[in-house]
mmCIF file of C-alpha atoms in Angstrom:
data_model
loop_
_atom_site.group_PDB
_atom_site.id
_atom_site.type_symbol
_atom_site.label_atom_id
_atom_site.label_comp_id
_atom_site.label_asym_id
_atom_site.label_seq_id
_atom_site.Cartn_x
_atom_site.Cartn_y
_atom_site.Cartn_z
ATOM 1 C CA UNK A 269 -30.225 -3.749 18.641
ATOM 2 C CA UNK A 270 -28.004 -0.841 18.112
ATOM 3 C CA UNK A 271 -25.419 -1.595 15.393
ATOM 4 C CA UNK A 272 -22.121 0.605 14.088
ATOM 5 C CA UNK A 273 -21.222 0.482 10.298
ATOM 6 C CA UNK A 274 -17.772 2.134 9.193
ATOM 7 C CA UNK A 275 -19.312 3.216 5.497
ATOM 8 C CA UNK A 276 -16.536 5.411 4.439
ATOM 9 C CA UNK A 277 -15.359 3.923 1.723
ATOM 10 C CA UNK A 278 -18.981 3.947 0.188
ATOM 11 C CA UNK A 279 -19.137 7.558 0.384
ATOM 12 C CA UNK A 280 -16.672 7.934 -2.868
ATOM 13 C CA UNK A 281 -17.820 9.173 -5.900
ATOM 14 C CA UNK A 282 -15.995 6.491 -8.035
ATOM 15 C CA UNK A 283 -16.730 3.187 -5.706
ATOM 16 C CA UNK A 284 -14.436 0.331 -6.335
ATOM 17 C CA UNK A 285 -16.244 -3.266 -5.229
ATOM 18 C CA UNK A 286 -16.157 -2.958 -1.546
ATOM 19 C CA UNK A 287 -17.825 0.627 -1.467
ATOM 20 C CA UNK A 288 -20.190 -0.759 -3.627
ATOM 21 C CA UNK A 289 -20.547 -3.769 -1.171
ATOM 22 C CA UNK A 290 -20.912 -1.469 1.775
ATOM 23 C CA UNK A 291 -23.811 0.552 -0.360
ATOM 24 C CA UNK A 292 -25.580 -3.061 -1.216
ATOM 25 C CA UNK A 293 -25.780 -4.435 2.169
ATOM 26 C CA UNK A 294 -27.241 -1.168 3.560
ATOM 27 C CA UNK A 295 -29.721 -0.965 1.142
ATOM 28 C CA UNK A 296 -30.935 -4.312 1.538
ATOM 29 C CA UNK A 297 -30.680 -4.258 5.796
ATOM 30 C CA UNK A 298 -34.264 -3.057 5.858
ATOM 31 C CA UNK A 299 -35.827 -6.228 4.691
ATOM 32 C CA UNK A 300 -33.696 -8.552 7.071
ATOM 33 C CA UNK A 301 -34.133 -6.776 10.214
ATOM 34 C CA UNK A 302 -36.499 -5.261 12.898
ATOM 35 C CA UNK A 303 -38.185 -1.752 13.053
ATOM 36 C CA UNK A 304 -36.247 -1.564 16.636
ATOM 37 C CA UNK A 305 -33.124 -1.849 15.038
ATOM 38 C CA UNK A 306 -31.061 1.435 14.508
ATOM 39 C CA UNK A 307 -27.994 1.627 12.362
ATOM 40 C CA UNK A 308 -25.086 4.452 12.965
ATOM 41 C CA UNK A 309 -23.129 4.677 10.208
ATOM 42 C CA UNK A 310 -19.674 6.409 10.988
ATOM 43 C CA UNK A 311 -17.158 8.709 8.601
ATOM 44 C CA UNK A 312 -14.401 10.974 9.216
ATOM 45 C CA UNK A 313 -15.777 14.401 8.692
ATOM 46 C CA UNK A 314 -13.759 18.291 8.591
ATOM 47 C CA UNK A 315 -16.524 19.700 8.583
ATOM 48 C CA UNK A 316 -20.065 19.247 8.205
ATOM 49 C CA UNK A 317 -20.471 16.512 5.009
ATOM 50 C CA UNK A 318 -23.096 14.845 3.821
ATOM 51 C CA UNK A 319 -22.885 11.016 4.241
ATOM 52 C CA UNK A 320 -22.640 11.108 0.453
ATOM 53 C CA UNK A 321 -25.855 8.215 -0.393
ATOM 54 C CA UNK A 322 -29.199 7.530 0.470
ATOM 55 C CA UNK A 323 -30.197 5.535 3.311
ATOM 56 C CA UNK A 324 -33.355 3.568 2.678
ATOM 57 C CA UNK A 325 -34.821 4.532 6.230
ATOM 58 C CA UNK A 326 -34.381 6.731 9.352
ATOM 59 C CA UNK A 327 -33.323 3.656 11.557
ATOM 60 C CA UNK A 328 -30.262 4.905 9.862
ATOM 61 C CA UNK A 329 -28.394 7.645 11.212
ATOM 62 C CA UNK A 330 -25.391 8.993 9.694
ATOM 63 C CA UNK A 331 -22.798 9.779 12.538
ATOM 64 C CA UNK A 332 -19.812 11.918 11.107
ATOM 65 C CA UNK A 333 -16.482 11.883 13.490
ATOM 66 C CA UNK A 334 -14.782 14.622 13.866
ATOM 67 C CA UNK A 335 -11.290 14.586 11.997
ATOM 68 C CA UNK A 336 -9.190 18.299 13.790
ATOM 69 C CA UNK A 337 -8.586 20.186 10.257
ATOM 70 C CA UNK A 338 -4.711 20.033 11.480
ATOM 71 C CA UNK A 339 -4.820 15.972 10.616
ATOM 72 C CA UNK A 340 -4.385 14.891 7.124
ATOM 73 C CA UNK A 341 -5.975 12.146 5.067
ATOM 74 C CA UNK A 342 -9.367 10.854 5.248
ATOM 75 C CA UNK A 343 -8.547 8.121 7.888
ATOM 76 C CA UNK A 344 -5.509 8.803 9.424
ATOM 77 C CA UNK A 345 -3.979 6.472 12.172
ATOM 78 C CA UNK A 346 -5.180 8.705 15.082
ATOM 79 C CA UNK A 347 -8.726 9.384 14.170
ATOM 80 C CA UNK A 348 -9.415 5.573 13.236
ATOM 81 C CA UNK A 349 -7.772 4.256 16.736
ATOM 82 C CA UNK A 350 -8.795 7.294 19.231
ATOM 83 C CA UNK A 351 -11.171 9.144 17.614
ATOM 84 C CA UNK A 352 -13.671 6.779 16.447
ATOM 85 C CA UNK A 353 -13.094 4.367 19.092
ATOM 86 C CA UNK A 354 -14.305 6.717 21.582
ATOM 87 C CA UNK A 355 -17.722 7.778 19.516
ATOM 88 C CA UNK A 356 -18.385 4.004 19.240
ATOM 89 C CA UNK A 357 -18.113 3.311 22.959
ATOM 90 C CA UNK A 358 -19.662 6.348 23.614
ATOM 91 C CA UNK A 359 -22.679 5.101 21.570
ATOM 92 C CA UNK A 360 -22.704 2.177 23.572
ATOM 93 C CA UNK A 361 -23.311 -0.794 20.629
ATOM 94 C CA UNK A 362 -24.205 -4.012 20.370
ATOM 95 C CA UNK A 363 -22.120 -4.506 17.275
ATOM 96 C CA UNK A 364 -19.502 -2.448 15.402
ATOM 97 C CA UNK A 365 -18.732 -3.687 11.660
ATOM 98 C CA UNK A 366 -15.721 -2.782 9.672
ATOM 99 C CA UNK A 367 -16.727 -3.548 6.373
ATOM 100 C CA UNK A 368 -13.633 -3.161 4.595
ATOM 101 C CA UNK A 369 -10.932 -5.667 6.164
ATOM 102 C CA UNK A 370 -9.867 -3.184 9.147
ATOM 103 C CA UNK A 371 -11.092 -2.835 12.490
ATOM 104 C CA UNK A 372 -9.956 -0.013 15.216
ATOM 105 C CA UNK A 373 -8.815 -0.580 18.636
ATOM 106 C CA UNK A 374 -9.765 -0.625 22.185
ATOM 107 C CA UNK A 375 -13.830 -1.632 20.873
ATOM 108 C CA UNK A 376 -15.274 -4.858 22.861
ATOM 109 C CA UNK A 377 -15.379 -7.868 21.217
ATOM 110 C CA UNK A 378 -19.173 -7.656 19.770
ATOM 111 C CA UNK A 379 -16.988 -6.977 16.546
ATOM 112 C CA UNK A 380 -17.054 -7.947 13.081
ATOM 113 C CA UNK A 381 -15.250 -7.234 9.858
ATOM 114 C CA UNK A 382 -15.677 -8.089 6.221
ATOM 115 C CA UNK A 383 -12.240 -10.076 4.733
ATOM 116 C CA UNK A 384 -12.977 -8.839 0.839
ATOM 117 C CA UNK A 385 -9.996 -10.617 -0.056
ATOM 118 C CA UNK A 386 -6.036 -11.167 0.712
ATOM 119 C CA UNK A 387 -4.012 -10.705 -2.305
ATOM 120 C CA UNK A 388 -2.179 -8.790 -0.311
ATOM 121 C CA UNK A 389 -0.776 -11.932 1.364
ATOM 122 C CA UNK A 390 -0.672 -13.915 -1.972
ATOM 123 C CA UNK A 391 1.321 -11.760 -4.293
ATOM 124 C CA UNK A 392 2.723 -7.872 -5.253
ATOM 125 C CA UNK A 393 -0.613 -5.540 -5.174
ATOM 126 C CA UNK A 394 0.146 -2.357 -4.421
ATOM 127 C CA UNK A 395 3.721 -0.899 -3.621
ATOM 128 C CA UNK A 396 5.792 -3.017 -1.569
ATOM 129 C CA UNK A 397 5.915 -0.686 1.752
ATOM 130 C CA UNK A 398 1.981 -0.301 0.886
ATOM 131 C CA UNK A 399 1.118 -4.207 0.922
ATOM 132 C CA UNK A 400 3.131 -4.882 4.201
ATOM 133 C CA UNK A 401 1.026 -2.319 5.609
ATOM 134 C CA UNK A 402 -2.060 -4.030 4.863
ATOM 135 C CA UNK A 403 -0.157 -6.788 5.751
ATOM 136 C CA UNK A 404 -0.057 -6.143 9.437
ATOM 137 C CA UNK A 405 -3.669 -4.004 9.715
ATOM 138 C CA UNK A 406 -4.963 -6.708 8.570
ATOM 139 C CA UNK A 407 -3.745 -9.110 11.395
ATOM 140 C CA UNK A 408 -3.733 -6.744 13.949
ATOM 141 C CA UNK A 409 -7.718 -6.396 13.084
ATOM 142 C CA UNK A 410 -8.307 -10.632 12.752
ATOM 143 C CA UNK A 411 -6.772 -10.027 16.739
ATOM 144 C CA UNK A 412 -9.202 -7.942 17.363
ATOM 145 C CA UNK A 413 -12.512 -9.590 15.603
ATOM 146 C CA UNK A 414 -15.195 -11.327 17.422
ATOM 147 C CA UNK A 415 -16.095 -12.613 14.006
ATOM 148 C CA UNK A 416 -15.004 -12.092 10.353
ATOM 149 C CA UNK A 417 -17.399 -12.730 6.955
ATOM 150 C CA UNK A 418 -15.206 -14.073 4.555
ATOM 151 C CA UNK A 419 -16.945 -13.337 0.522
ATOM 152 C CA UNK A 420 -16.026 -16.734 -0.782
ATOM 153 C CA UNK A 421 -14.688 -20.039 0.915
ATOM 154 C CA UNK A 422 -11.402 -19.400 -1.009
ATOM 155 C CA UNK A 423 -11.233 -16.185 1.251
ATOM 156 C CA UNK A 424 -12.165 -17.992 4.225
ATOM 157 C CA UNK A 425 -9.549 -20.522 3.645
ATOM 158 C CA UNK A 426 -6.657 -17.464 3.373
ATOM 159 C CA UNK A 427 -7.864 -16.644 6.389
ATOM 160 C CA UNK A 428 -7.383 -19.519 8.386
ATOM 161 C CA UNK A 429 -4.068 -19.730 6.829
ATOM 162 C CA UNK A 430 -3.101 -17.063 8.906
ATOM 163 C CA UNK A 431 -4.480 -19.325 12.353
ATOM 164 C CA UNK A 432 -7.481 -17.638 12.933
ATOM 165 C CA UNK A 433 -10.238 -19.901 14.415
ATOM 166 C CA UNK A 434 -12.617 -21.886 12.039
ATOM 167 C CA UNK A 435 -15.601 -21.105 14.234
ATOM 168 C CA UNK A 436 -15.186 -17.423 13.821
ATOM 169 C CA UNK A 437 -15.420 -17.289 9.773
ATOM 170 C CA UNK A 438 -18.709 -17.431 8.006
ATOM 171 C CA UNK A 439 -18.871 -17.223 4.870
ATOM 172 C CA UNK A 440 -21.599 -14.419 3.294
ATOM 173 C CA UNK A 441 -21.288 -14.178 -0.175
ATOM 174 C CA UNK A 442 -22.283 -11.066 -2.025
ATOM 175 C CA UNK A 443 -24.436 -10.166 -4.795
ATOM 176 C CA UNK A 444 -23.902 -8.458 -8.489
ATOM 177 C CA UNK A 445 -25.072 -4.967 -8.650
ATOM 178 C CA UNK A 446 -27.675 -5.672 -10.696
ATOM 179 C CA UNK A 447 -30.171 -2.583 -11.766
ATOM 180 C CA UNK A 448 -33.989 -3.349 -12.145
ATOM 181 C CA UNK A 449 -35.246 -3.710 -15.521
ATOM 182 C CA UNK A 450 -37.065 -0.358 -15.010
ATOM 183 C CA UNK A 451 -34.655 1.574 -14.245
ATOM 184 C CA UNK A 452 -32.243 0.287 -17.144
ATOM 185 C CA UNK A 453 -31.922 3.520 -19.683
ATOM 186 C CA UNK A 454 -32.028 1.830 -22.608
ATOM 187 C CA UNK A 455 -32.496 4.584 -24.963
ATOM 188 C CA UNK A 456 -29.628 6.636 -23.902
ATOM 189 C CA UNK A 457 -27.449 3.610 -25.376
ATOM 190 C CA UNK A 458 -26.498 5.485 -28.157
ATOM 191 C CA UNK A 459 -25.134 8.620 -25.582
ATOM 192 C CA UNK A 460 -22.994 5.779 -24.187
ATOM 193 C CA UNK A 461 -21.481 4.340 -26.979
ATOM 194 C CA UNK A 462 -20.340 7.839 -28.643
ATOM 195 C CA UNK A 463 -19.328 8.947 -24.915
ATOM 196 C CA UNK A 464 -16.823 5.876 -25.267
ATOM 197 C CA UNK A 465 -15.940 5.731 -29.140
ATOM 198 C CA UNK A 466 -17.960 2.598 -29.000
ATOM 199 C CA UNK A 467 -18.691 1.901 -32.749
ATOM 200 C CA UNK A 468 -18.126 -1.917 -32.858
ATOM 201 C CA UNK A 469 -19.020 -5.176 -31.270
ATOM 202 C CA UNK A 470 -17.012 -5.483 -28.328
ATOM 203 C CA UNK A 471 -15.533 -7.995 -25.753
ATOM 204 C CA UNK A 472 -16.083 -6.358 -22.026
ATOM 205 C CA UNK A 473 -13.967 -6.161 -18.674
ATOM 206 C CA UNK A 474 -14.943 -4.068 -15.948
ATOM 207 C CA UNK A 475 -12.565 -3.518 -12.665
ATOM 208 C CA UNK A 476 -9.778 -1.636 -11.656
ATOM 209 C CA UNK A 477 -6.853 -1.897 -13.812
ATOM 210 C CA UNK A 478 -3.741 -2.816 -11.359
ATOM 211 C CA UNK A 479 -1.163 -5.681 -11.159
ATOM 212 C CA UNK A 480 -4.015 -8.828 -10.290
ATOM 213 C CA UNK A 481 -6.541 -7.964 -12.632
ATOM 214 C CA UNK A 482 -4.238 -8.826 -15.293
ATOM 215 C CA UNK A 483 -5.305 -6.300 -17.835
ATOM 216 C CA UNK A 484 -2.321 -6.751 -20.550
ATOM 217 C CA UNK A 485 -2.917 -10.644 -20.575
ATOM 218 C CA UNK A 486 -6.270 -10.062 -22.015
ATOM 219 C CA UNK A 487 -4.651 -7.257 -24.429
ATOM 220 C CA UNK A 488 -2.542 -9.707 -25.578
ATOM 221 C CA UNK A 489 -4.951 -12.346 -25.893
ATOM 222 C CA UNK A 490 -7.439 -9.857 -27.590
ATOM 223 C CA UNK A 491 -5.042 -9.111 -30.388
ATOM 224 C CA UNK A 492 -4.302 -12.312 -31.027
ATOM 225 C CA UNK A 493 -8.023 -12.376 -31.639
ATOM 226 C CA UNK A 494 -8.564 -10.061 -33.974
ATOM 227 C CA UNK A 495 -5.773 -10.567 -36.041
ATOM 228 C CA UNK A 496 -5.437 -14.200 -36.182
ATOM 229 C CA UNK A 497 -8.956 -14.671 -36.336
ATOM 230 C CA UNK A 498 -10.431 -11.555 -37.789
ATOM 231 C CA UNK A 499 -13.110 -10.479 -35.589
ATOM 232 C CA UNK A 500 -14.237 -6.532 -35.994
ATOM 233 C CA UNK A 501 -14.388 -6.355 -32.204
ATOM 234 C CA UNK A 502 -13.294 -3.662 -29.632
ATOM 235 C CA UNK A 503 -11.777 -4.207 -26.483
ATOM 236 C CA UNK A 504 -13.652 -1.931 -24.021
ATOM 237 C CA UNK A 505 -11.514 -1.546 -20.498
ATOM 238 C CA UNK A 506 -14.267 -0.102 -17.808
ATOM 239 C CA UNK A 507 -12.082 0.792 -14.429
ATOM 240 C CA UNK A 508 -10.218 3.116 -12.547
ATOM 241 C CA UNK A 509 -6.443 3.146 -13.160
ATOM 242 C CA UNK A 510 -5.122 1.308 -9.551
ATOM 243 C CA UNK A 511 -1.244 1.489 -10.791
ATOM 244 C CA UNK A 512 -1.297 -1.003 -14.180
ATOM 245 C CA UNK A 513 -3.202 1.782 -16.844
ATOM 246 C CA UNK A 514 0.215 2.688 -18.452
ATOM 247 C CA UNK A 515 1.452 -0.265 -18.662
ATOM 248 C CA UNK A 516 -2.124 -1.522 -20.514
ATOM 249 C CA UNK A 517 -1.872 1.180 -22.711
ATOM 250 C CA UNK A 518 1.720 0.226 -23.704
ATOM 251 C CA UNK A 519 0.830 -3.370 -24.411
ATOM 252 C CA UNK A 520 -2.093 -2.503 -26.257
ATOM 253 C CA UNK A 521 0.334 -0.169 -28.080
ATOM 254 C CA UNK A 522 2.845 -2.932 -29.160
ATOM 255 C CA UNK A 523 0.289 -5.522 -29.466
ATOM 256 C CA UNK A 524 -0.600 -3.135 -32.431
ATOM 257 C CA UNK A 525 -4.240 -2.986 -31.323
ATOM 258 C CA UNK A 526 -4.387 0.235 -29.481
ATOM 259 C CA UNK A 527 -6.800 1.906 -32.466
ATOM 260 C CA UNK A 528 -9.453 -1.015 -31.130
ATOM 261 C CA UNK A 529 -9.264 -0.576 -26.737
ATOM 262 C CA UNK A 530 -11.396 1.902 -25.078
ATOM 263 C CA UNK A 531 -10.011 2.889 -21.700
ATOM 264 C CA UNK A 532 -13.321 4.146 -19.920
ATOM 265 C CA UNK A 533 -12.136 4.705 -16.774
ATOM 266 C CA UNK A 534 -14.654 5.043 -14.090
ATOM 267 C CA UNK A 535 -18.359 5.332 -15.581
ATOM 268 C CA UNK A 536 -21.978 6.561 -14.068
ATOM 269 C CA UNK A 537 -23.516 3.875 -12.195
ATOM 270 C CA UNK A 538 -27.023 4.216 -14.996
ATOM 271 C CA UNK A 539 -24.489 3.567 -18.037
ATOM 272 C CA UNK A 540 -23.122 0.429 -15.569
ATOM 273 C CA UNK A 541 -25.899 -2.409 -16.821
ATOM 274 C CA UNK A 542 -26.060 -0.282 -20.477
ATOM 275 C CA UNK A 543 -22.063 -1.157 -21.027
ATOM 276 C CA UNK A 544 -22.675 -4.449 -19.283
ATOM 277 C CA UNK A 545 -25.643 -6.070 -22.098
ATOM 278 C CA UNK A 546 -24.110 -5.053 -25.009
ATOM 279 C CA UNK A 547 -21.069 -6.435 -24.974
ATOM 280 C CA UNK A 548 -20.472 -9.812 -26.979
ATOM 281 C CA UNK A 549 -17.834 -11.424 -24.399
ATOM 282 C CA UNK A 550 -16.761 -10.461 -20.713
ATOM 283 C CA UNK A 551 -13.374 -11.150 -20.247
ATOM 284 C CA UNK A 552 -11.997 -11.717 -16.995
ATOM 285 C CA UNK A 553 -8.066 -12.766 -16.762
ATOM 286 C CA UNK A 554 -7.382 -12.148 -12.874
ATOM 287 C CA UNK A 555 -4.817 -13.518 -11.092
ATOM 288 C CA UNK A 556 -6.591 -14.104 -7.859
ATOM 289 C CA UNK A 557 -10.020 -12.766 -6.375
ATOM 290 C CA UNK A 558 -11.932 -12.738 -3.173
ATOM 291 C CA UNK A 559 -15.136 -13.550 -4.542
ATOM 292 C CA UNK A 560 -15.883 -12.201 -8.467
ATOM 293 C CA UNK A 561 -18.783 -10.143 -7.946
ATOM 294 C CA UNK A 562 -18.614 -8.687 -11.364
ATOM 295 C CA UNK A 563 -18.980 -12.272 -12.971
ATOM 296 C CA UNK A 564 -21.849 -12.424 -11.173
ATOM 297 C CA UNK A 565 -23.129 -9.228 -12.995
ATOM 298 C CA UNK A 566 -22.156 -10.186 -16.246
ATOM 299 C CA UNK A 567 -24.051 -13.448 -16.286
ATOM 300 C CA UNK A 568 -27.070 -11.738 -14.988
ATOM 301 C CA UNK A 569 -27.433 -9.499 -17.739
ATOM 302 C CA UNK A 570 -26.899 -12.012 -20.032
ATOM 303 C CA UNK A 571 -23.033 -12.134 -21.089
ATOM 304 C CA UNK A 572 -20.785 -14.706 -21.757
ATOM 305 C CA UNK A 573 -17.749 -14.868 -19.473
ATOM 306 C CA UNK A 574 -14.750 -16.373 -20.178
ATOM 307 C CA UNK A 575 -12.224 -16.133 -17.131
ATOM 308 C CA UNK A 576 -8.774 -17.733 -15.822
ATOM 309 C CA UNK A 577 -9.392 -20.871 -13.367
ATOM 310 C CA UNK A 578 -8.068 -18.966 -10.262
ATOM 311 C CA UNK A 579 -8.691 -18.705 -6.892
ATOM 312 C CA UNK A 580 -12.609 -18.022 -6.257
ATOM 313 C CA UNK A 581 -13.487 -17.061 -9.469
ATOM 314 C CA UNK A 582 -15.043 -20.720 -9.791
ATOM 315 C CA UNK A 583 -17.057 -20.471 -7.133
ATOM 316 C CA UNK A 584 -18.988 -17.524 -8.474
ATOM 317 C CA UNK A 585 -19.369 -18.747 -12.354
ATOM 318 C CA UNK A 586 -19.384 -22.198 -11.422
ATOM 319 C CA UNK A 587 -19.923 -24.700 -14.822
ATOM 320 C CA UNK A 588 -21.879 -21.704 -16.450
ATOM 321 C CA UNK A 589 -18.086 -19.652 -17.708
ATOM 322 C CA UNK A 590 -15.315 -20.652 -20.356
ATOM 323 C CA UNK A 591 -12.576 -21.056 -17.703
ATOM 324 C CA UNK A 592 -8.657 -21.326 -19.321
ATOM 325 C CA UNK A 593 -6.505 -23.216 -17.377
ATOM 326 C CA UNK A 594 -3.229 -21.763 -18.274
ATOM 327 C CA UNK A 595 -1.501 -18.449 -18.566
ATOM 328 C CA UNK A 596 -0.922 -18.251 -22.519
ATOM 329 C CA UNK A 597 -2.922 -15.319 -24.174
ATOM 330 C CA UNK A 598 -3.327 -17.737 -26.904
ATOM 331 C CA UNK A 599 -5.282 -20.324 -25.200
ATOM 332 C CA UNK A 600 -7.362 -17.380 -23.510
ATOM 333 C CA UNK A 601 -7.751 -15.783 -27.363
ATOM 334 C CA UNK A 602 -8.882 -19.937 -28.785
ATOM 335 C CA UNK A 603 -11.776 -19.478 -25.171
ATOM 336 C CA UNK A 604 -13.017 -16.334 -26.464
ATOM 337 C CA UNK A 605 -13.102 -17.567 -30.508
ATOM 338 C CA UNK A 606 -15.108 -20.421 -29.531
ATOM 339 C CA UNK A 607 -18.052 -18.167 -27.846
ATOM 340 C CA UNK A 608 -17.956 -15.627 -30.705
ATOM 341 C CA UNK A 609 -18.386 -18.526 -33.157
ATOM 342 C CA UNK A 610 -20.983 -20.499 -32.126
ATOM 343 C CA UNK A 611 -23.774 -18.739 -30.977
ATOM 344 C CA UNK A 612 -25.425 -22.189 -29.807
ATOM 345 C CA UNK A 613 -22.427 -21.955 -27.029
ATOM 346 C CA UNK A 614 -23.146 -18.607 -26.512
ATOM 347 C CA UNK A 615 -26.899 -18.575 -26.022
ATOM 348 C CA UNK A 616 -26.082 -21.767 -23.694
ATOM 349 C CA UNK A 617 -23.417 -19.886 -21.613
ATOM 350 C CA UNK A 618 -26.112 -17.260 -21.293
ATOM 351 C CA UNK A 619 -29.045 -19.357 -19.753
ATOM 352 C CA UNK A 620 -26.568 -20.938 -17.352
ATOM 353 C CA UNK A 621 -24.845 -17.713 -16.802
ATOM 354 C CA UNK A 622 -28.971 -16.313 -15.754
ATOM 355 C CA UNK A 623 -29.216 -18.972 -13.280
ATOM 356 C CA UNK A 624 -25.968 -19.292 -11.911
ATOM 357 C CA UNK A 625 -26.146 -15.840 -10.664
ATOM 358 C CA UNK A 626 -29.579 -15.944 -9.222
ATOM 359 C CA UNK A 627 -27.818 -18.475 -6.706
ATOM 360 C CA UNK A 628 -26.231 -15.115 -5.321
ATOM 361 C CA UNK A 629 -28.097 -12.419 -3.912
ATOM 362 C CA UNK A 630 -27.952 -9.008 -1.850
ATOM 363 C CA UNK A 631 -30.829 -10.247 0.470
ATOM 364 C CA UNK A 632 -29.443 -13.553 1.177
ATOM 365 C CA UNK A 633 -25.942 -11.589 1.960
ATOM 366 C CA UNK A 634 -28.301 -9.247 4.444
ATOM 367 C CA UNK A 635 -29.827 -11.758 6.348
ATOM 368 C CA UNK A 636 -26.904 -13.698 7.005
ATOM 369 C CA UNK A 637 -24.748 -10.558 7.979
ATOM 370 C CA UNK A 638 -27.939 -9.442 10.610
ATOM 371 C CA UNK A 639 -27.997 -13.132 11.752
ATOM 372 C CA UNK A 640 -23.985 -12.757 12.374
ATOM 373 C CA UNK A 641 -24.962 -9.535 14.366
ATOM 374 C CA UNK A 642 -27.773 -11.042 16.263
ATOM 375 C CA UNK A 643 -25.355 -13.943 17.302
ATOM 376 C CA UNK A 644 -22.802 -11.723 18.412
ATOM 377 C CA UNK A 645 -25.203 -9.604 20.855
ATOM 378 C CA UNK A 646 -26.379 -12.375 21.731
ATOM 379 C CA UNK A 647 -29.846 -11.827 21.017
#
């Protein structure tokens, strides 16, 4: 079986979740397929660039597109609905997979793309020309799927809102990206922590800091922390800024707690699990999610998460997170007061947290997705 991947957004040097989805699922293919089975995994490409990450075998090919040095931006409407269009027929697949919510046009229908999420439809994301966008690629795409993985069941259900067929959504859920023990650099801890100002205990969130994710709630609801309740912690803020830094960094500011938030922005992927274990808390105060991967990563290495009861974010932590039913900081600051003080609820929250996320996993999310393939080629 010959099978198409669209892996550009993997091939970023800072990777936001669904690069780091794309990267996951390709590394674990191996394991759930056959030695036959070849993998061409297409980019736009200027010139002659790398594919950016490792493949783990040579049934994977990188295939670069040509984008004419005359067209601007990396995917630009021309390239992703003549350009590639033609390579993929040309390559004559059994299955073409658009891994990031968008699929291009005139392909057969031995399609498939991944529906991350669709906040988009749900509430203000981006800016208000850029979300109607997404908007309407994203139905024009669910017109043109054979099938569609939805990450969660909350997911799936969004997208049946928008009267796409129930036998055409499977749910795959994804994994954390959890390092191996062996490759965790322990002893460079120190590096990280005066790299980042680090010199306190410290409550954790990692993700990019926009509009959703909710960033000044937990600002808010950290201060209150630390003031009414006199904890030395630090609030460390791991994440690109996607629109909402400033606006963080003003809260923070007249919350009066600036001196104690670290705004990391995007790390190395080896100081990733290093940041991850030593923090006391993760704190995770999104509006809505797809499916929380990085809960999934917290509880695996052994943090505490205390999150907002919204959308999926239940379905990843299940009964093993402090969820906070309402919107006040306070009630979010009392969640986070009750883990730091009782380390017999802590230590709990952690052996849950340890088992919960062993119920998701990259190899599970690779044998379903090659099964979905398999279907659709009808082998």
């Amino acid at each position: 079986m010959k099978v198409g991947i669209y892996v550009q957004p993997a091939r970023y040097k800072e990777l936001t979740g669904v690069g780091r989805h794309i990267r996951k699922l390709i590394e674990h293919l191996p394991l759930a397929s056959e030695r036959s089975d070849q993998f061409l995994l297409y980019y736009p490409s200027v010139g002659r660039e790398d594919l950016g990450f490792t493949v783990p075998d040579n049934r994977f090919q990188p295939r670069p597109v040509r984008v004419p040095s005359n067209w601007e931006g990396s995917r630009p409407n021309l390239w992703w609905n003549w350009r590639l269009p033609i390579s993929v027929l040309a390559d004559r697949l059994d299955v073409f997979h658009g891994p990031s919510h968008y699929l291009p046009r005139s392909l057969h229908k031995r399609t498939v793309t991944t529906i991350h999420d669709l906040a988009y439809f749900q509430m203000s994301v981006h800016s208000p020309g850029h979300d109607e966008l997404q908007r309407r690629l994203t139905l024009t795409s669910l017109k043109r799927a054979g099938k569609v993985i939805a990450l969660s069941e909350n997911t799936k259900r969004d997208v049946l809102a928008l009267d796409f067929p129930d036998d055409r959504v499977d749910v795959i859920y994804g994994g954390g990206d959890i390092a191996g023990e062996d490759t965790i650099q322990e002893n460079r801890w120190t590096e990280v922590a005066d790299r980042y100002d680090i010199d306190a205990p410290y409550i954790l969130f990692v993700g990019s800091i926009n509009q959703r994710k909710n960033v000044p709630h937990l600002i808010q609801a950290f201060a209150r922390l630390i003031k009414d309740r006199n904890h030395p912690h630090l609030l460390v803020v791991v994440g690109g800024d996607g629109g909402g830094l400033q606006e963080a960094r003003q809260v923070a500011s007249e919350c009066g707690c600036a001196d104690r938030v670290r705004f990391t922005g995007f790390i190395d992927d080896w100081e990733r699990p290093l940041i991850f274990r030593h923090a006391d808390i993760f704190g995770f105060p999104s509006k809505y999610e797809g499916f929380t991967l990085v809960t999934i990563e917290a509880m695996a290495y052994g943090i505490p998460v205390v999150a907002i009861d919204s959308s999926s974010v239940t379905e990843g932590v299940g009964n093993a997170a402090r969820l906070v039913k309402t919107d006040e900081s306070e009630d979010f600051a009392s969640e986070m007061n009750l883990v730091l003080g009782s380390r017999e609820l802590a230590n709990e929250m952690v052996r849950e947290g340890k088992k919960q996320a062993q119920k998701f996993s990259w190899e599970s999310n690779a044998r379903a997705t090659m099964s979905l393939y398999q279907s659709l080629a009808g082998h």
